[in-house]
Amino acid sequence: MLYSLTKERSSRRQFLIGGAALSCSALVGCASSSEGRFSKVDALARQAVKDKETPGVVLAVGHNGEIAHRYVYGSRALVPTREPMTWDTRFDMASLTKPTMTALAVMQLVEHGKINIDDPVVRYLPEFAANKKSAVTLRLLLTHYSGFPPDVPLDSPWSGKAEAVRLAMTSPLANPPGAKFVYSDINYITLGLIVEKVTGQPLNQYVADNILTPLGMSHSGYLPDAALQPDIAPTQYDDQHHMLRGVVHDPTARRMGGVAGHAGLFSNAQDMCLYAQALLDRLAGRPSTFPLQRSTLELMTTPQQPAGKTDLRGLGWDIATHYSSPRGDLFSARSFGHTGFTGTSLWIDPESDSYVLILTNRVHPSGGHSVVKLRHDIATDAARALGVAAHP
């Protein structure tokens, strides 16, 4: 059975920070009072849990400066005991770390005149020149057109950040720079290293000081304290059959110590809604806490891939590739977003002043199932509920 919250018309920030958290039992959903308009969206989330595509779902639909709808359903954990999903559950955001934190950090340094995205990477990391990579630029890293393979080797039991750096710096290219879109974690491992080299700070500290704090994202960060573990959605068993909870799921980031440019952020729906709304406000020219100038943000969220390429990528953000299912069928070609392997996604449409945030722990407890179709279908029905018309 669903229950409704009193609809709030207070300011966006008051709603997100001051509102009471939703809490619900394992197979009972919680929704905002707009549930009738979004009944198909909620039904999709319920069905995904019933079909065991994911233990639980937290979703939010933003529109015109407020959260138009939010919904919580299912379980935060299944083992060793079942725990109910809640609105304030923190998730391993996986690759959502790339655009929201690492790419933003890079573009802040661009604004400050400390780096240039069309510079070769070797200008900042001379050791990157190994194996004929001198032509790779920061722009190619940001758009995944560098030529790197998808990841550093994981077939040997290496560990430690120093070894990860060595593997990334010496990695050969699989394709010529600029030739082909291949999504690669090595790109963002390298960008994280550049942020650290230029700022002299650990990546997590730079992000905390320059992104999370200005945005008021007080429930987000890397390396969550052990005291927060009960609020974190567990992912899956590691190689030693320990359940990962509050420890990053991505194996490369985990071997690096939990902080990396490609993964490592933990966050919850409240904070991610703050992020998405501040971003939309900045793009629209409204008052915003988003820590980047409007013109720079426009660069990040419009196509920046090499000329003539049909896989469209912004500087960090996905625009139109085979990863773009969270757009659904109705959000505009101007929209953009990203996904995370653990089951997270955020899609933002400036044209309709909307976003759709979906947080799941689909990999729990033993690897999970795909939520690709769920993301697409929720986005389509959410856009339809908002009155977004199909584009010709």
GROMACS .gro file of C-alpha atoms in nm:
model
  392
    1MET     CA    1   0.000   0.000   0.000
    2LEU     CA    2   0.122   0.348  -0.084
    3TYR     CA    3   0.094   0.651   0.135
    4SER     CA    4   0.119   1.015   0.038
    5LEU     CA    5   0.314   1.304   0.175
    6THR     CA    6   0.169   1.650   0.200
    7LYS     CA    7   0.277   1.832  -0.112
    8GLU     CA    8   0.537   2.091  -0.033
    9ARG     CA    9   0.566   2.421  -0.215
   10SER     CA   10   0.850   2.563  -0.012
   11SER     CA   11   1.178   2.656  -0.172
   12ARG     CA   12   1.377   2.385  -0.345
   13ARG     CA   13   1.654   2.391  -0.085
   14GLN     CA   14   1.413   2.382   0.209
   15PHE     CA   15   1.233   2.089   0.051
   16LEU     CA   16   1.548   1.892  -0.016
   17ILE     CA   17   1.730   1.959   0.309
   18GLY     CA   18   1.455   2.022   0.560
   19GLY     CA   19   1.196   1.768   0.446
   20ALA     CA   20   1.145   1.451   0.645
   21ALA     CA   21   1.307   1.140   0.500
   22LEU     CA   22   1.087   0.874   0.348
   23SER     CA   23   1.100   0.532   0.506
   24CYS     CA   24   0.913   0.219   0.407
   25SER     CA   25   0.905  -0.152   0.466
   26ALA     CA   26   1.067  -0.394   0.228
   27LEU     CA   27   0.789  -0.433  -0.027
   28VAL     CA   28   0.587  -0.124   0.049
   29GLY     CA   29   0.639   0.187  -0.157
   30CYS     CA   30   0.653   0.548  -0.053
   31ALA     CA   31   0.562   0.828  -0.289
   32SER     CA   32   0.502   1.200  -0.298
   33SER     CA   33   0.148   1.326  -0.338
   34SER     CA   34   0.191   1.344  -0.717
   35GLU     CA   35   0.169   0.965  -0.729
   36GLY     CA   36  -0.144   0.962  -0.950
   37ARG     CA   37   0.024   1.145  -1.235
   38PHE     CA   38   0.331   0.927  -1.201
   39SER     CA   39   0.150   0.600  -1.132
   40LYS     CA   40   0.306   0.431  -1.437
   41VAL     CA   41   0.653   0.535  -1.323
   42ASP     CA   42   0.592   0.389  -0.978
   43ALA     CA   43   0.449   0.071  -1.128
   44LEU     CA   44   0.767   0.022  -1.328
   45ALA     CA   45   0.976   0.049  -1.012
   46ARG     CA   46   0.754  -0.196  -0.826
   47GLN     CA   47   0.763  -0.445  -1.109
   48ALA     CA   48   1.141  -0.428  -1.133
   49VAL     CA   49   1.166  -0.522  -0.766
   50LYS     CA   50   0.908  -0.798  -0.799
   51ASP     CA   51   1.096  -0.934  -1.101
   52LYS     CA   52   1.416  -0.928  -0.895
   53GLU     CA   53   1.592  -0.691  -1.132
   54THR     CA   54   1.699  -0.497  -0.824
   55PRO     CA   55   1.629  -0.525  -0.451
   56GLY     CA   56   1.506  -0.166  -0.430
   57VAL     CA   57   1.458   0.165  -0.606
   58VAL     CA   58   1.478   0.529  -0.504
   59LEU     CA   59   1.372   0.769  -0.776
   60ALA     CA   60   1.308   1.139  -0.814
   61VAL     CA   61   1.168   1.347  -1.097
   62GLY     CA   62   1.258   1.715  -1.098
   63HIS     CA   63   1.069   1.978  -1.297
   64ASN     CA   64   1.046   2.356  -1.299
   65GLY     CA   65   1.266   2.404  -0.995
   66GLU     CA   66   1.124   2.143  -0.758
   67ILE     CA   67   1.097   1.772  -0.704
   68ALA     CA   68   0.779   1.689  -0.891
   69HIS     CA   69   0.775   1.330  -0.769
   70ARG     CA   70   0.977   1.093  -0.554
   71TYR     CA   71   0.927   0.725  -0.489
   72VAL     CA   72   1.091   0.459  -0.274
   73TYR     CA   73   1.024   0.088  -0.305
   74GLY     CA   74   1.177  -0.242  -0.203
   75SER     CA   75   1.480  -0.328   0.006
   76ARG     CA   76   1.811  -0.161   0.080
   77ALA     CA   77   1.967  -0.497   0.172
   78LEU     CA   78   1.866  -0.860   0.131
   79VAL     CA   79   2.151  -1.027   0.320
   80PRO     CA   80   2.236  -1.105   0.589
   81THR     CA   81   1.895  -0.962   0.679
   82ARG     CA   82   1.637  -0.774   0.477
   83GLU     CA   83   1.633  -0.398   0.535
   84PRO     CA   84   1.380  -0.150   0.394
   85MET     CA   85   1.486   0.098   0.129
   86THR     CA   86   1.459   0.463   0.241
   87TRP     CA   87   1.480   0.802   0.075
   88ASP     CA   88   1.803   0.880   0.260
   89THR     CA   89   1.981   0.557   0.164
   90ARG     CA   90   2.332   0.627   0.039
   91PHE     CA   91   2.446   0.451  -0.277
   92ASP     CA   92   2.777   0.370  -0.438
   93MET     CA   93   2.737   0.607  -0.734
   94ALA     CA   94   2.996   0.420  -0.944
   95SER     CA   95   3.059   0.596  -1.277
   96LEU     CA   96   2.831   0.887  -1.194
   97THR     CA   97   3.150   1.000  -1.019
   98LYS     CA   98   3.300   1.075  -1.362
   99PRO     CA   99   3.080   1.366  -1.482
  100THR     CA  100   2.950   1.494  -1.149
  101MET     CA  101   3.282   1.518  -0.966
  102THR     CA  102   3.593   1.453  -1.177
  103ALA     CA  103   3.492   1.631  -1.497
  104LEU     CA  104   3.354   1.922  -1.296
  105ALA     CA  105   3.683   1.945  -1.104
  106VAL     CA  106   3.873   1.953  -1.434
  107MET     CA  107   3.651   2.229  -1.571
  108GLN     CA  108   3.692   2.434  -1.256
  109LEU     CA  109   4.068   2.424  -1.315
  110VAL     CA  110   4.004   2.531  -1.675
  111GLU     CA  111   3.808   2.833  -1.548
  112HIS     CA  112   4.093   2.921  -1.315
  113GLY     CA  113   4.339   2.911  -1.603
  114LYS     CA  114   4.537   2.624  -1.455
  115ILE     CA  115   4.482   2.377  -1.738
  116ASN     CA  116   4.357   2.370  -2.097
  117ILE     CA  117   4.148   2.080  -2.224
  118ASP     CA  118   4.323   2.083  -2.561
  119ASP     CA  119   4.665   2.043  -2.402
  120PRO     CA  120   4.835   1.705  -2.434
  121VAL     CA  121   4.815   1.501  -2.116
  122VAL     CA  122   5.196   1.477  -2.108
  123ARG     CA  123   5.212   1.847  -2.023
  124TYR     CA  124   5.079   1.758  -1.677
  125LEU     CA  125   5.187   1.395  -1.648
  126PRO     CA  126   5.514   1.343  -1.841
  127GLU     CA  127   5.516   0.968  -1.770
  128PHE     CA  128   5.195   0.942  -1.975
  129ALA     CA  129   5.408   0.955  -2.292
  130ALA     CA  130   5.490   0.584  -2.262
  131ASN     CA  131   5.364   0.367  -2.549
  132LYS     CA  132   5.313   0.651  -2.796
  133LYS     CA  133   5.040   0.847  -2.616
  134SER     CA  134   5.184   1.198  -2.659
  135ALA     CA  135   4.899   1.304  -2.891
  136VAL     CA  136   4.624   1.231  -2.637
  137THR     CA  137   4.465   1.549  -2.501
  138LEU     CA  138   4.248   1.616  -2.199
  139ARG     CA  139   3.952   1.667  -2.433
  140LEU     CA  140   3.997   1.315  -2.569
  141LEU     CA  141   4.003   1.179  -2.215
  142LEU     CA  142   3.690   1.373  -2.119
  143THR     CA  143   3.496   1.247  -2.425
  144HIS     CA  144   3.630   0.888  -2.424
  145TYR     CA  145   3.795   0.928  -2.764
  146SER     CA  146   4.149   0.881  -2.632
  147GLY     CA  147   4.197   0.535  -2.780
  148PHE     CA  148   4.239   0.361  -2.443
  149PRO     CA  149   4.099   0.013  -2.377
  150PRO     CA  150   3.815  -0.001  -2.121
  151ASP     CA  151   4.029  -0.056  -1.809
  152VAL     CA  152   4.370  -0.136  -1.671
  153PRO     CA  153   4.445  -0.510  -1.641
  154LEU     CA  154   4.277  -0.681  -1.346
  155ASP     CA  155   4.392  -1.035  -1.416
  156SER     CA  156   4.683  -1.015  -1.172
  157PRO     CA  157   4.642  -0.946  -0.798
  158TRP     CA  158   4.796  -0.598  -0.796
  159SER     CA  159   4.698  -0.342  -0.537
  160GLY     CA  160   4.777   0.014  -0.439
  161LYS     CA  161   4.742   0.351  -0.603
  162ALA     CA  162   5.104   0.358  -0.718
  163GLU     CA  163   5.059   0.042  -0.922
  164ALA     CA  164   4.732   0.172  -1.069
  165VAL     CA  165   4.911   0.490  -1.175
  166ARG     CA  166   5.189   0.287  -1.335
  167LEU     CA  167   4.940   0.071  -1.524
  168ALA     CA  168   4.745   0.374  -1.648
  169MET     CA  169   5.055   0.569  -1.750
  170THR     CA  170   5.208   0.276  -1.938
  171SER     CA  171   4.888   0.143  -2.092
  172PRO     CA  172   4.906   0.119  -2.470
  173LEU     CA  173   4.623   0.255  -2.684
  174ALA     CA  174   4.375   0.022  -2.850
  175ASN     CA  175   4.284   0.278  -3.119
  176PRO     CA  176   4.445   0.593  -3.262
  177PRO     CA  177   4.360   0.907  -3.060
  178GLY     CA  178   4.032   1.060  -3.177
  179ALA     CA  179   3.938   0.767  -3.399
  180LYS     CA  180   3.670   0.590  -3.201
  181PHE     CA  181   3.448   0.624  -2.894
  182VAL     CA  182   3.543   0.360  -2.639
  183TYR     CA  183   3.424   0.413  -2.283
  184SER     CA  184   3.731   0.373  -2.063
  185ASP     CA  185   3.793   0.409  -1.691
  186ILE     CA  186   4.159   0.484  -1.768
  187ASN     CA  187   4.050   0.821  -1.908
  188TYR     CA  188   3.906   0.930  -1.574
  189ILE     CA  189   4.174   0.769  -1.362
  190THR     CA  190   4.413   0.992  -1.557
  191LEU     CA  191   4.196   1.302  -1.518
  192GLY     CA  192   4.178   1.244  -1.143
  193LEU     CA  193   4.556   1.229  -1.133
  194ILE     CA  194   4.577   1.558  -1.323
  195VAL     CA  195   4.347   1.725  -1.068
  196GLU     CA  196   4.570   1.601  -0.788
  197LYS     CA  197   4.890   1.706  -0.967
  198VAL     CA  198   4.769   2.058  -1.046
  199THR     CA  199   4.600   2.129  -0.711
  200GLY     CA  200   4.840   1.945  -0.481
  201GLN     CA  201   4.539   1.792  -0.302
  202PRO     CA  202   4.398   1.440  -0.287
  203LEU     CA  203   4.104   1.416  -0.525
  204ASN     CA  204   3.852   1.349  -0.248
  205GLN     CA  205   3.965   1.656  -0.054
  206TYR     CA  206   3.951   1.881  -0.360
  207VAL     CA  207   3.599   1.756  -0.438
  208ALA     CA  208   3.483   1.806  -0.079
  209ASP     CA  209   3.614   2.163  -0.067
  210ASN     CA  210   3.518   2.280  -0.415
  211ILE     CA  211   3.210   2.082  -0.516
  212LEU     CA  212   3.030   1.910  -0.228
  213THR     CA  213   3.053   2.195   0.023
  214PRO     CA  214   2.944   2.475  -0.215
  215LEU     CA  215   2.647   2.263  -0.324
  216GLY     CA  216   2.549   2.168   0.030
  217MET     CA  217   2.588   1.796  -0.045
  218SER     CA  218   2.641   1.699   0.316
  219HIS     CA  219   2.551   1.333   0.263
  220SER     CA  220   2.809   1.272  -0.008
  221GLY     CA  221   3.176   1.189  -0.030
  222TYR     CA  222   3.440   0.922  -0.073
  223LEU     CA  223   3.554   0.669   0.187
  224PRO     CA  224   3.241   0.688   0.405
  225ASP     CA  225   3.295   0.652   0.777
  226ALA     CA  226   3.215   0.313   0.925
  227ALA     CA  227   2.942   0.477   1.135
  228LEU     CA  228   2.750   0.549   0.814
  229GLN     CA  229   2.748   0.186   0.701
  230PRO     CA  230   2.388   0.115   0.813
  231ASP     CA  231   2.264   0.393   0.583
  232ILE     CA  232   2.452   0.261   0.277
  233ALA     CA  233   2.305   0.017   0.028
  234PRO     CA  234   2.536  -0.286   0.005
  235THR     CA  235   2.646  -0.400  -0.338
  236GLN     CA  236   2.783  -0.753  -0.371
  237TYR     CA  237   3.030  -1.007  -0.236
  238ASP     CA  238   3.396  -0.947  -0.313
  239ASP     CA  239   3.646  -1.217  -0.406
  240GLN     CA  240   3.680  -1.315  -0.039
  241HIS     CA  241   3.301  -1.342  -0.007
  242HIS     CA  242   3.276  -1.027   0.205
  243MET     CA  243   2.971  -0.815   0.135
  244LEU     CA  244   3.079  -0.471   0.011
  245ARG     CA  245   2.903  -0.202   0.209
  246GLY     CA  246   3.053   0.144   0.226
  247VAL     CA  247   3.346   0.010   0.026
  248VAL     CA  248   3.356   0.104  -0.341
  249HIS     CA  249   3.229  -0.170  -0.571
  250ASP     CA  250   3.448  -0.091  -0.871
  251PRO     CA  251   3.747  -0.327  -0.848
  252THR     CA  252   4.004  -0.082  -0.986
  253ALA     CA  253   3.894   0.200  -0.755
  254ARG     CA  254   3.885  -0.047  -0.465
  255ARG     CA  255   4.242  -0.160  -0.533
  256MET     CA  256   4.342   0.207  -0.549
  257GLY     CA  257   4.215   0.265  -0.196
  258GLY     CA  258   3.862   0.390  -0.271
  259VAL     CA  259   3.937   0.727  -0.430
  260ALA     CA  260   3.970   0.752  -0.807
  261GLY     CA  261   3.864   0.972  -1.095
  262HIS     CA  262   3.632   0.712  -1.241
  263ALA     CA  263   3.448   0.586  -0.930
  264GLY     CA  264   3.434   0.620  -0.553
  265LEU     CA  265   3.157   0.871  -0.474
  266PHE     CA  266   2.882   0.774  -0.231
  267SER     CA  267   2.568   0.988  -0.226
  268ASN     CA  268   2.192   0.980  -0.177
  269ALA     CA  269   1.884   1.104  -0.358
  270GLN     CA  270   1.859   1.425  -0.157
  271ASP     CA  271   2.211   1.535  -0.249
  272MET     CA  272   2.187   1.426  -0.611
  273CYS     CA  273   1.866   1.626  -0.649
  274LEU     CA  274   2.050   1.929  -0.510
  275TYR     CA  275   2.320   1.873  -0.771
  276ALA     CA  276   2.081   1.829  -1.063
  277GLN     CA  277   1.870   2.129  -0.972
  278ALA     CA  278   2.169   2.357  -0.921
  279LEU     CA  279   2.300   2.247  -1.261
  280LEU     CA  280   1.969   2.321  -1.432
  281ASP     CA  281   1.947   2.658  -1.257
  282ARG     CA  282   2.294   2.754  -1.375
  283LEU     CA  283   2.218   2.656  -1.735
  284ALA     CA  284   1.895   2.856  -1.724
  285GLY     CA  285   2.067   3.165  -1.585
  286ARG     CA  286   1.882   3.146  -1.254
  287PRO     CA  287   2.049   3.198  -0.914
  288SER     CA  288   2.248   2.884  -0.843
  289THR     CA  289   2.512   2.736  -0.613
  290PHE     CA  290   2.657   2.530  -0.898
  291PRO     CA  291   3.034   2.589  -0.879
  292LEU     CA  292   3.095   2.666  -1.245
  293GLN     CA  293   3.019   2.949  -1.485
  294ARG     CA  294   2.727   2.907  -1.721
  295SER     CA  295   2.940   2.918  -2.037
  296THR     CA  296   3.172   2.648  -1.904
  297LEU     CA  297   2.881   2.429  -1.803
  298GLU     CA  298   2.734   2.468  -2.153
  299LEU     CA  299   3.060   2.330  -2.293
  300MET     CA  300   3.037   2.032  -2.059
  301THR     CA  301   2.682   1.947  -2.163
  302THR     CA  302   2.697   1.991  -2.542
  303PRO     CA  303   2.879   1.773  -2.799
  304GLN     CA  304   3.258   1.805  -2.771
  305GLN     CA  305   3.373   1.486  -2.944
  306PRO     CA  306   3.608   1.497  -3.247
  307ALA     CA  307   3.459   1.641  -3.566
  308GLY     CA  308   3.254   1.402  -3.775
  309LYS     CA  309   3.196   1.144  -3.501
  310THR     CA  310   2.842   1.026  -3.441
  311ASP     CA  311   2.882   0.909  -3.080
  312LEU     CA  312   2.803   1.236  -2.905
  313ARG     CA  313   2.975   1.313  -2.575
  314GLY     CA  314   3.004   1.627  -2.369
  315LEU     CA  315   3.293   1.691  -2.133
  316GLY     CA  316   3.204   1.416  -1.890
  317TRP     CA  317   2.839   1.375  -1.986
  318ASP     CA  318   2.684   1.125  -2.223
  319ILE     CA  319   2.461   1.281  -2.491
  320ALA     CA  320   2.388   1.026  -2.764
  321THR     CA  321   2.566   0.690  -2.757
  322HIS     CA  322   2.460   0.332  -2.693
  323TYR     CA  323   2.473   0.422  -2.321
  324SER     CA  324   2.194   0.682  -2.357
  325SER     CA  325   1.892   0.467  -2.272
  326PRO     CA  326   1.812   0.683  -1.963
  327ARG     CA  327   1.694   0.956  -2.202
  328GLY     CA  328   1.386   0.750  -2.284
  329ASP     CA  329   1.177   0.838  -2.589
  330LEU     CA  330   1.067   1.193  -2.509
  331PHE     CA  331   1.343   1.400  -2.351
  332SER     CA  332   1.512   1.632  -2.599
  333ALA     CA  333   1.830   1.590  -2.801
  334ARG     CA  334   1.967   1.867  -2.577
  335SER     CA  335   1.944   1.638  -2.276
  336PHE     CA  336   2.240   1.457  -2.123
  337GLY     CA  337   2.324   1.224  -1.837
  338HIS     CA  338   2.522   0.927  -1.715
  339THR     CA  339   2.488   0.587  -1.556
  340GLY     CA  340   2.673   0.390  -1.290
  341PHE     CA  341   2.742   0.016  -1.300
  342THR     CA  342   2.592  -0.042  -0.955
  343GLY     CA  343   2.252   0.068  -1.088
  344THR     CA  344   2.253   0.447  -1.061
  345SER     CA  345   2.160   0.699  -1.329
  346LEU     CA  346   2.086   1.069  -1.376
  347TRP     CA  347   1.939   1.224  -1.691
  348ILE     CA  348   1.892   1.599  -1.725
  349ASP     CA  349   1.690   1.788  -1.988
  350PRO     CA  350   1.739   2.167  -1.994
  351GLU     CA  351   1.477   2.205  -2.267
  352SER     CA  352   1.196   2.082  -2.041
  353ASP     CA  353   1.371   2.195  -1.720
  354SER     CA  354   1.359   1.839  -1.588
  355TYR     CA  355   1.569   1.556  -1.455
  356VAL     CA  356   1.517   1.191  -1.367
  357LEU     CA  357   1.728   1.033  -1.095
  358ILE     CA  358   1.716   0.655  -1.046
  359LEU     CA  359   1.914   0.490  -0.769
  360THR     CA  360   1.919   0.112  -0.743
  361ASN     CA  361   2.154  -0.148  -0.601
  362ARG     CA  362   2.096  -0.394  -0.883
  363VAL     CA  363   2.424  -0.581  -0.817
  364HIS     CA  364   2.312  -0.687  -0.466
  365PRO     CA  365   2.378  -0.949  -0.346
  366SER     CA  366   2.549  -1.155  -0.616
  367GLY     CA  367   2.585  -0.948  -0.933
  368GLY     CA  368   2.228  -0.856  -1.014
  369HIS     CA  369   2.043  -0.799  -1.337
  370SER     CA  370   2.018  -0.527  -1.599
  371VAL     CA  371   1.823  -0.206  -1.533
  372VAL     CA  372   1.885  -0.063  -1.882
  373LYS     CA  373   1.522  -0.107  -1.990
  374LEU     CA  374   1.394   0.016  -1.653
  375ARG     CA  375   1.589   0.342  -1.693
  376HIS     CA  376   1.451   0.393  -2.043
  377ASP     CA  377   1.092   0.317  -1.949
  378ILE     CA  378   1.092   0.529  -1.632
  379ALA     CA  379   1.235   0.825  -1.825
  380THR     CA  380   0.975   0.788  -2.099
  381ASP     CA  381   0.679   0.771  -1.860
  382ALA     CA  382   0.818   1.046  -1.638
  383ALA     CA  383   0.853   1.276  -1.937
  384ARG     CA  384   0.501   1.190  -2.049
  385ALA     CA  385   0.367   1.267  -1.701
  386LEU     CA  386   0.541   1.606  -1.718
  387GLY     CA  387   0.375   1.681  -2.049
  388VAL     CA  388   0.693   1.656  -2.258
  389ALA     CA  389   0.590   1.609  -2.620
  390ALA     CA  390   0.763   1.376  -2.862
  391HIS     CA  391   1.023   1.550  -3.078
  392PRO     CA  392   0.988   1.526  -3.457
   0.00000   0.00000   0.00000
